[in-house]
Tab-separated table of C-alpha atoms in Angstrom:
chain	number	residue	atom	x	y	z
A	1	UNK	CA	92.565	67.387	63.924
A	2	UNK	CA	92.291	68.504	67.391
A	3	UNK	CA	91.922	65.833	70.603
A	4	UNK	CA	91.211	67.893	73.508
A	5	UNK	CA	90.079	65.660	75.511
A	6	UNK	CA	93.504	63.269	75.012
A	7	UNK	CA	95.163	62.963	78.850
A	8	UNK	CA	93.639	60.553	81.027
A	9	UNK	CA	96.772	61.812	82.995
A	10	UNK	CA	97.031	64.104	86.204
A	11	UNK	CA	99.516	66.589	86.520
A	12	UNK	CA	102.846	66.011	87.603
A	13	UNK	CA	102.687	67.356	90.352
A	14	UNK	CA	99.214	65.668	91.808
A	15	UNK	CA	99.513	62.793	94.418
A	16	UNK	CA	97.066	60.810	95.855
A	17	UNK	CA	97.309	62.604	98.644
A	18	UNK	CA	95.916	65.938	97.176
A	19	UNK	CA	92.841	64.270	96.477
A	20	UNK	CA	90.177	64.691	99.529
A	21	UNK	CA	88.690	61.103	98.925
A	22	UNK	CA	90.813	58.406	97.645
A	23	UNK	CA	89.359	57.370	94.483
A	24	UNK	CA	88.755	60.910	93.597
A	25	UNK	CA	92.015	59.713	92.190
A	26	UNK	CA	90.253	57.679	89.531
A	27	UNK	CA	88.307	61.405	87.730
A	28	UNK	CA	91.801	61.890	85.864
A	29	UNK	CA	90.652	58.838	83.731
A	30	UNK	CA	87.022	58.911	84.500
A	31	UNK	CA	86.514	63.295	82.464
A	32	UNK	CA	88.804	61.740	79.841
A	33	UNK	CA	87.328	61.127	76.562
A	34	UNK	CA	87.469	56.878	76.706
A	35	UNK	CA	89.162	55.040	73.625
A	36	UNK	CA	89.865	58.316	72.409
A	37	UNK	CA	93.098	57.913	71.677
A	38	UNK	CA	91.966	54.302	69.654
A	39	UNK	CA	90.043	56.604	67.416
A	40	UNK	CA	92.350	59.654	66.471
A	41	UNK	CA	96.124	58.898	67.826
A	42	UNK	CA	97.075	57.685	64.523
A	43	UNK	CA	95.580	60.052	61.973
A	44	UNK	CA	98.518	61.550	61.586
A	45	UNK	CA	99.389	58.800	59.394
A	46	UNK	CA	96.408	59.367	57.241
A	47	UNK	CA	96.942	62.737	56.076
A	48	UNK	CA	96.067	64.851	59.156
A	49	UNK	CA	98.189	67.265	61.337
A	50	UNK	CA	97.189	66.021	65.123
A	51	UNK	CA	96.776	68.451	68.399
A	52	UNK	CA	96.140	66.249	71.475
A	53	UNK	CA	96.479	67.879	75.375
A	54	UNK	CA	98.410	65.155	77.330
A	55	UNK	CA	96.962	65.961	80.657
A	56	UNK	CA	92.958	65.292	81.998
A	57	UNK	CA	90.464	67.800	81.103
A	58	UNK	CA	90.123	67.986	85.255
A	59	UNK	CA	93.446	70.033	85.439
A	60	UNK	CA	92.713	71.957	82.244
A	61	UNK	CA	89.943	71.892	79.568
A	62	UNK	CA	90.833	73.596	76.091
A	63	UNK	CA	87.417	73.522	74.978
A	64	UNK	CA	86.203	75.366	77.340
A	65	UNK	CA	86.380	79.433	77.619
A	66	UNK	CA	89.340	80.805	78.997
A	67	UNK	CA	87.284	82.066	81.773
A	68	UNK	CA	84.710	79.375	82.581
A	69	UNK	CA	84.961	78.907	86.150
A	70	UNK	CA	83.972	81.058	89.393
A	71	UNK	CA	86.132	82.208	92.138
A	72	UNK	CA	85.467	83.819	95.293
A	73	UNK	CA	88.161	85.214	98.226
A	74	UNK	CA	90.888	84.267	95.527
A	75	UNK	CA	89.857	80.473	95.271
A	76	UNK	CA	88.629	78.991	92.356
A	77	UNK	CA	85.310	76.833	92.232
A	78	UNK	CA	85.024	74.865	89.043
A	79	UNK	CA	82.042	71.982	88.640
A	80	UNK	CA	82.428	71.966	84.078
A	81	UNK	CA	84.982	74.774	83.217
A	82	UNK	CA	87.951	74.836	82.200
A	83	UNK	CA	89.560	73.441	85.667
A	84	UNK	CA	87.631	70.937	87.664
A	85	UNK	CA	87.331	71.784	91.600
A	86	UNK	CA	84.344	70.022	92.849
A	87	UNK	CA	82.358	67.737	91.871
A	88	UNK	CA	77.968	67.823	90.006
A	89	UNK	CA	77.235	67.422	94.163
A	90	UNK	CA	79.452	70.681	95.070
A	91	UNK	CA	81.983	68.277	97.230
A	92	UNK	CA	85.891	69.591	97.058
A	93	UNK	CA	87.656	67.411	94.236
A	94	UNK	CA	91.293	68.282	96.123
A	95	UNK	CA	91.995	68.933	99.614
A	96	UNK	CA	93.474	71.919	99.449
A	97	UNK	CA	91.598	74.937	97.199
A	98	UNK	CA	92.927	76.088	94.097
A	99	UNK	CA	93.973	79.907	93.874
A	100	UNK	CA	93.562	82.226	91.015
A	101	UNK	CA	97.436	82.611	90.859
A	102	UNK	CA	97.925	78.832	90.396
A	103	UNK	CA	94.930	78.711	88.158
A	104	UNK	CA	96.804	81.517	85.722
A	105	UNK	CA	99.776	79.642	86.124
A	106	UNK	CA	98.069	76.507	85.257
A	107	UNK	CA	96.367	77.935	81.425
A	108	UNK	CA	99.422	79.983	80.468
A	109	UNK	CA	101.357	76.393	80.744
A	110	UNK	CA	98.817	74.736	79.079
A	111	UNK	CA	95.379	75.978	77.695
A	112	UNK	CA	96.804	79.385	75.873
A	113	UNK	CA	100.150	76.789	73.701
A	114	UNK	CA	97.042	75.054	72.743
A	115	UNK	CA	95.341	77.592	71.226
A	116	UNK	CA	98.499	79.516	70.239
A	117	UNK	CA	99.210	76.423	68.446
A	118	UNK	CA	95.924	75.246	66.639
A	119	UNK	CA	96.245	78.947	65.184
A	120	UNK	CA	99.809	78.700	63.766
A	121	UNK	CA	98.801	75.123	61.943
A	122	UNK	CA	95.143	76.477	60.544
A	123	UNK	CA	97.211	80.208	59.323
A	124	UNK	CA	99.878	77.625	57.338
A	125	UNK	CA	97.206	75.640	55.937
A	126	UNK	CA	95.106	79.290	54.997
A	127	UNK	CA	98.638	80.248	53.661
A	128	UNK	CA	99.353	76.973	51.737
A	129	UNK	CA	95.776	76.202	50.107
A	130	UNK	CA	93.602	79.233	50.646
A	131	UNK	CA	91.351	77.933	53.016
A	132	UNK	CA	91.406	75.110	56.126
A	133	UNK	CA	89.589	72.465	57.987
A	134	UNK	CA	89.612	71.956	61.604
A	135	UNK	CA	87.967	68.160	63.010
A	136	UNK	CA	87.725	68.533	67.006
A	137	UNK	CA	87.523	64.797	67.835
A	138	UNK	CA	85.747	63.713	71.154
A	139	UNK	CA	83.796	60.100	72.454
A	140	UNK	CA	81.326	61.439	74.333
A	141	UNK	CA	79.757	60.032	77.965
A	142	UNK	CA	77.448	57.222	77.024
A	143	UNK	CA	75.221	58.794	79.641
A	144	UNK	CA	74.729	62.009	78.652
A	145	UNK	CA	74.492	60.891	75.172
A	146	UNK	CA	72.410	58.504	75.616
A	147	UNK	CA	70.860	56.809	72.165
A	148	UNK	CA	72.792	59.253	70.101
A	149	UNK	CA	75.634	57.419	68.169
A	150	UNK	CA	77.365	59.917	66.080
A	151	UNK	CA	76.695	63.848	66.810
A	152	UNK	CA	78.274	66.630	64.094
A	153	UNK	CA	78.391	69.924	66.187
A	154	UNK	CA	78.723	72.976	63.462
A	155	UNK	CA	76.713	75.723	65.792
A	156	UNK	CA	74.149	75.270	63.807
A	157	UNK	CA	76.141	75.416	59.914
A	158	UNK	CA	78.273	78.653	61.822
A	159	UNK	CA	81.857	77.141	61.838
A	160	UNK	CA	81.388	75.042	58.807
A	161	UNK	CA	79.818	74.720	55.482
A	162	UNK	CA	76.950	72.278	55.317
A	163	UNK	CA	78.014	70.364	52.466
A	164	UNK	CA	81.374	69.565	55.211
A	165	UNK	CA	79.144	68.307	57.226
A	166	UNK	CA	76.901	66.330	54.985
A	167	UNK	CA	80.249	65.091	53.713
A	168	UNK	CA	81.074	63.341	57.153
A	169	UNK	CA	77.712	62.362	58.234
A	170	UNK	CA	76.884	60.359	55.284
A	171	UNK	CA	80.297	58.372	55.759
A	172	UNK	CA	78.945	57.216	58.910
A	173	UNK	CA	75.494	56.547	57.611
A	174	UNK	CA	76.577	54.630	55.119
A	175	UNK	CA	78.993	52.500	57.767
A	176	UNK	CA	75.953	52.012	59.619
A	177	UNK	CA	76.019	54.659	62.238
A	178	UNK	CA	73.174	56.699	63.586
A	179	UNK	CA	74.340	60.657	62.643
A	180	UNK	CA	72.992	63.474	64.229
A	181	UNK	CA	73.465	66.963	64.190
A	182	UNK	CA	74.074	70.226	66.737
A	183	UNK	CA	71.929	68.395	69.353
A	184	UNK	CA	72.038	69.973	72.787
A	185	UNK	CA	75.137	69.924	74.755
A	186	UNK	CA	76.943	69.125	71.370
A	187	UNK	CA	76.859	71.746	69.022
A	188	UNK	CA	79.709	72.459	69.254
A	189	UNK	CA	82.769	73.878	72.497
A	190	UNK	CA	84.860	76.737	72.685
A	191	UNK	CA	86.946	75.698	69.802
A	192	UNK	CA	85.227	75.498	67.317
A	193	UNK	CA	83.381	77.790	67.719
A	194	UNK	CA	87.246	80.120	67.937
A	195	UNK	CA	88.152	78.781	64.988
A	196	UNK	CA	85.566	77.964	62.378
A	197	UNK	CA	85.030	81.096	60.629
A	198	UNK	CA	84.081	79.595	57.015
A	199	UNK	CA	83.036	83.473	55.911
A	200	UNK	CA	85.773	85.960	57.491
A	201	UNK	CA	89.138	83.622	57.491
A	202	UNK	CA	87.984	80.278	54.868
A	203	UNK	CA	88.370	77.826	58.061
A	204	UNK	CA	85.868	75.602	58.450
A	205	UNK	CA	85.197	73.466	62.127
A	206	UNK	CA	83.226	70.206	62.748
A	207	UNK	CA	82.830	68.901	66.434
A	208	UNK	CA	82.609	65.620	66.314
A	209	UNK	CA	81.404	63.383	69.333
A	210	UNK	CA	81.143	59.509	68.633
A	211	UNK	CA	79.445	57.657	71.955
A	212	UNK	CA	81.546	56.203	73.960
A	213	UNK	CA	79.293	52.950	74.421
A	214	UNK	CA	79.931	52.151	71.310
A	215	UNK	CA	83.657	51.579	71.676
A	216	UNK	CA	83.127	49.325	74.742
A	217	UNK	CA	81.187	46.025	75.701
A	218	UNK	CA	80.260	47.426	78.826
A	219	UNK	CA	76.906	48.754	79.921
A	220	UNK	CA	76.748	52.560	80.576
A	221	UNK	CA	75.931	52.009	84.475
A	222	UNK	CA	78.517	49.368	84.847
A	223	UNK	CA	80.917	51.777	83.133
A	224	UNK	CA	80.593	54.374	85.671
A	225	UNK	CA	80.864	52.153	88.385
A	226	UNK	CA	84.196	50.320	86.805
A	227	UNK	CA	85.774	53.684	86.203
A	228	UNK	CA	85.287	54.784	89.820
A	229	UNK	CA	86.843	51.839	91.376
A	230	UNK	CA	89.686	52.205	89.045
A	231	UNK	CA	88.980	49.697	86.229
A	232	UNK	CA	89.301	50.242	82.132
A	233	UNK	CA	86.429	48.711	80.505
A	234	UNK	CA	86.921	46.306	77.659
A	235	UNK	CA	87.087	47.466	73.935
A	236	UNK	CA	84.549	46.637	71.530
A	237	UNK	CA	87.015	45.893	68.687
A	238	UNK	CA	84.921	45.561	65.703
A	239	UNK	CA	83.248	49.031	66.218
A	240	UNK	CA	85.936	50.557	66.630
A	241	UNK	CA	87.616	49.115	63.724
A	242	UNK	CA	84.211	50.586	61.890
A	243	UNK	CA	84.544	54.431	63.320
A	244	UNK	CA	88.977	54.234	62.541
A	245	UNK	CA	87.683	53.261	59.142
A	246	UNK	CA	85.100	56.153	58.860
A	247	UNK	CA	87.608	58.906	60.261
A	248	UNK	CA	89.917	57.505	57.068
A	249	UNK	CA	87.547	58.184	54.859
A	250	UNK	CA	86.403	61.612	56.139
A	251	UNK	CA	90.327	62.761	55.698
A	252	UNK	CA	90.005	61.459	52.220
A	253	UNK	CA	86.869	63.114	51.447
A	254	UNK	CA	87.229	65.984	52.738
A	255	UNK	CA	90.154	68.316	50.662
A	256	UNK	CA	88.162	67.890	47.237
A	257	UNK	CA	85.348	69.178	48.796
A	258	UNK	CA	87.014	72.011	50.695
A	259	UNK	CA	88.643	72.747	46.984
A	260	UNK	CA	85.174	72.892	45.151
A	261	UNK	CA	83.980	75.300	47.809
A	262	UNK	CA	86.533	77.706	47.243
A	263	UNK	CA	86.960	76.920	43.996
A	264	UNK	CA	86.366	80.390	43.051
């Protein structure tokens, strides 16, 4: 179980004075997956090995390609890449530019170890069982996901056998959630693209997006305003319980499906 956007904290050396505008300090929480820990944080108690990031994706987004950034004259410029230095309106987030050498050091410290750990864990599973399953768990932006409640991403069945995705979809549907697959923008990020190799390596990977609007009592519009003020939305506890039950059922159901797929 990979949770690449778990962290909500800035890097230890980043202080309020490092931001171009004081309220940009809220981006560390705002760019993280809202309440993702409430969904995936305890799945190790139900049979999964959980790998999560400690810091906000704005400092290193491990679900992006390592080279997903632009640079000019030795300065990094990135709005939605492996690091975020500018807002979508091209405003600098930080008071000082990020240099290429500093970004490389950051990637070596935070990005590379995440992929090394995933590779090690999946290799161990393949050696033990002959196959492996990777779930990449997220909660999605209410503004971007709109009315999509649950989205399963498999890069159009390239990263996972269809039977596994169908099993996950059936569980969420049975619990009353609307499930969609491979919606544009949510078909699967770099993690499932990198490790989902069902034919050549017998490693299956599914990206799972839960609309964060399901997990809060706040409206989409108020959520953005509230987080921009440094606030945290109120949790919709009943829906969080429903999603957690789905995830536990997914973990219980997938091993037998995997075993049947690779029985021969």
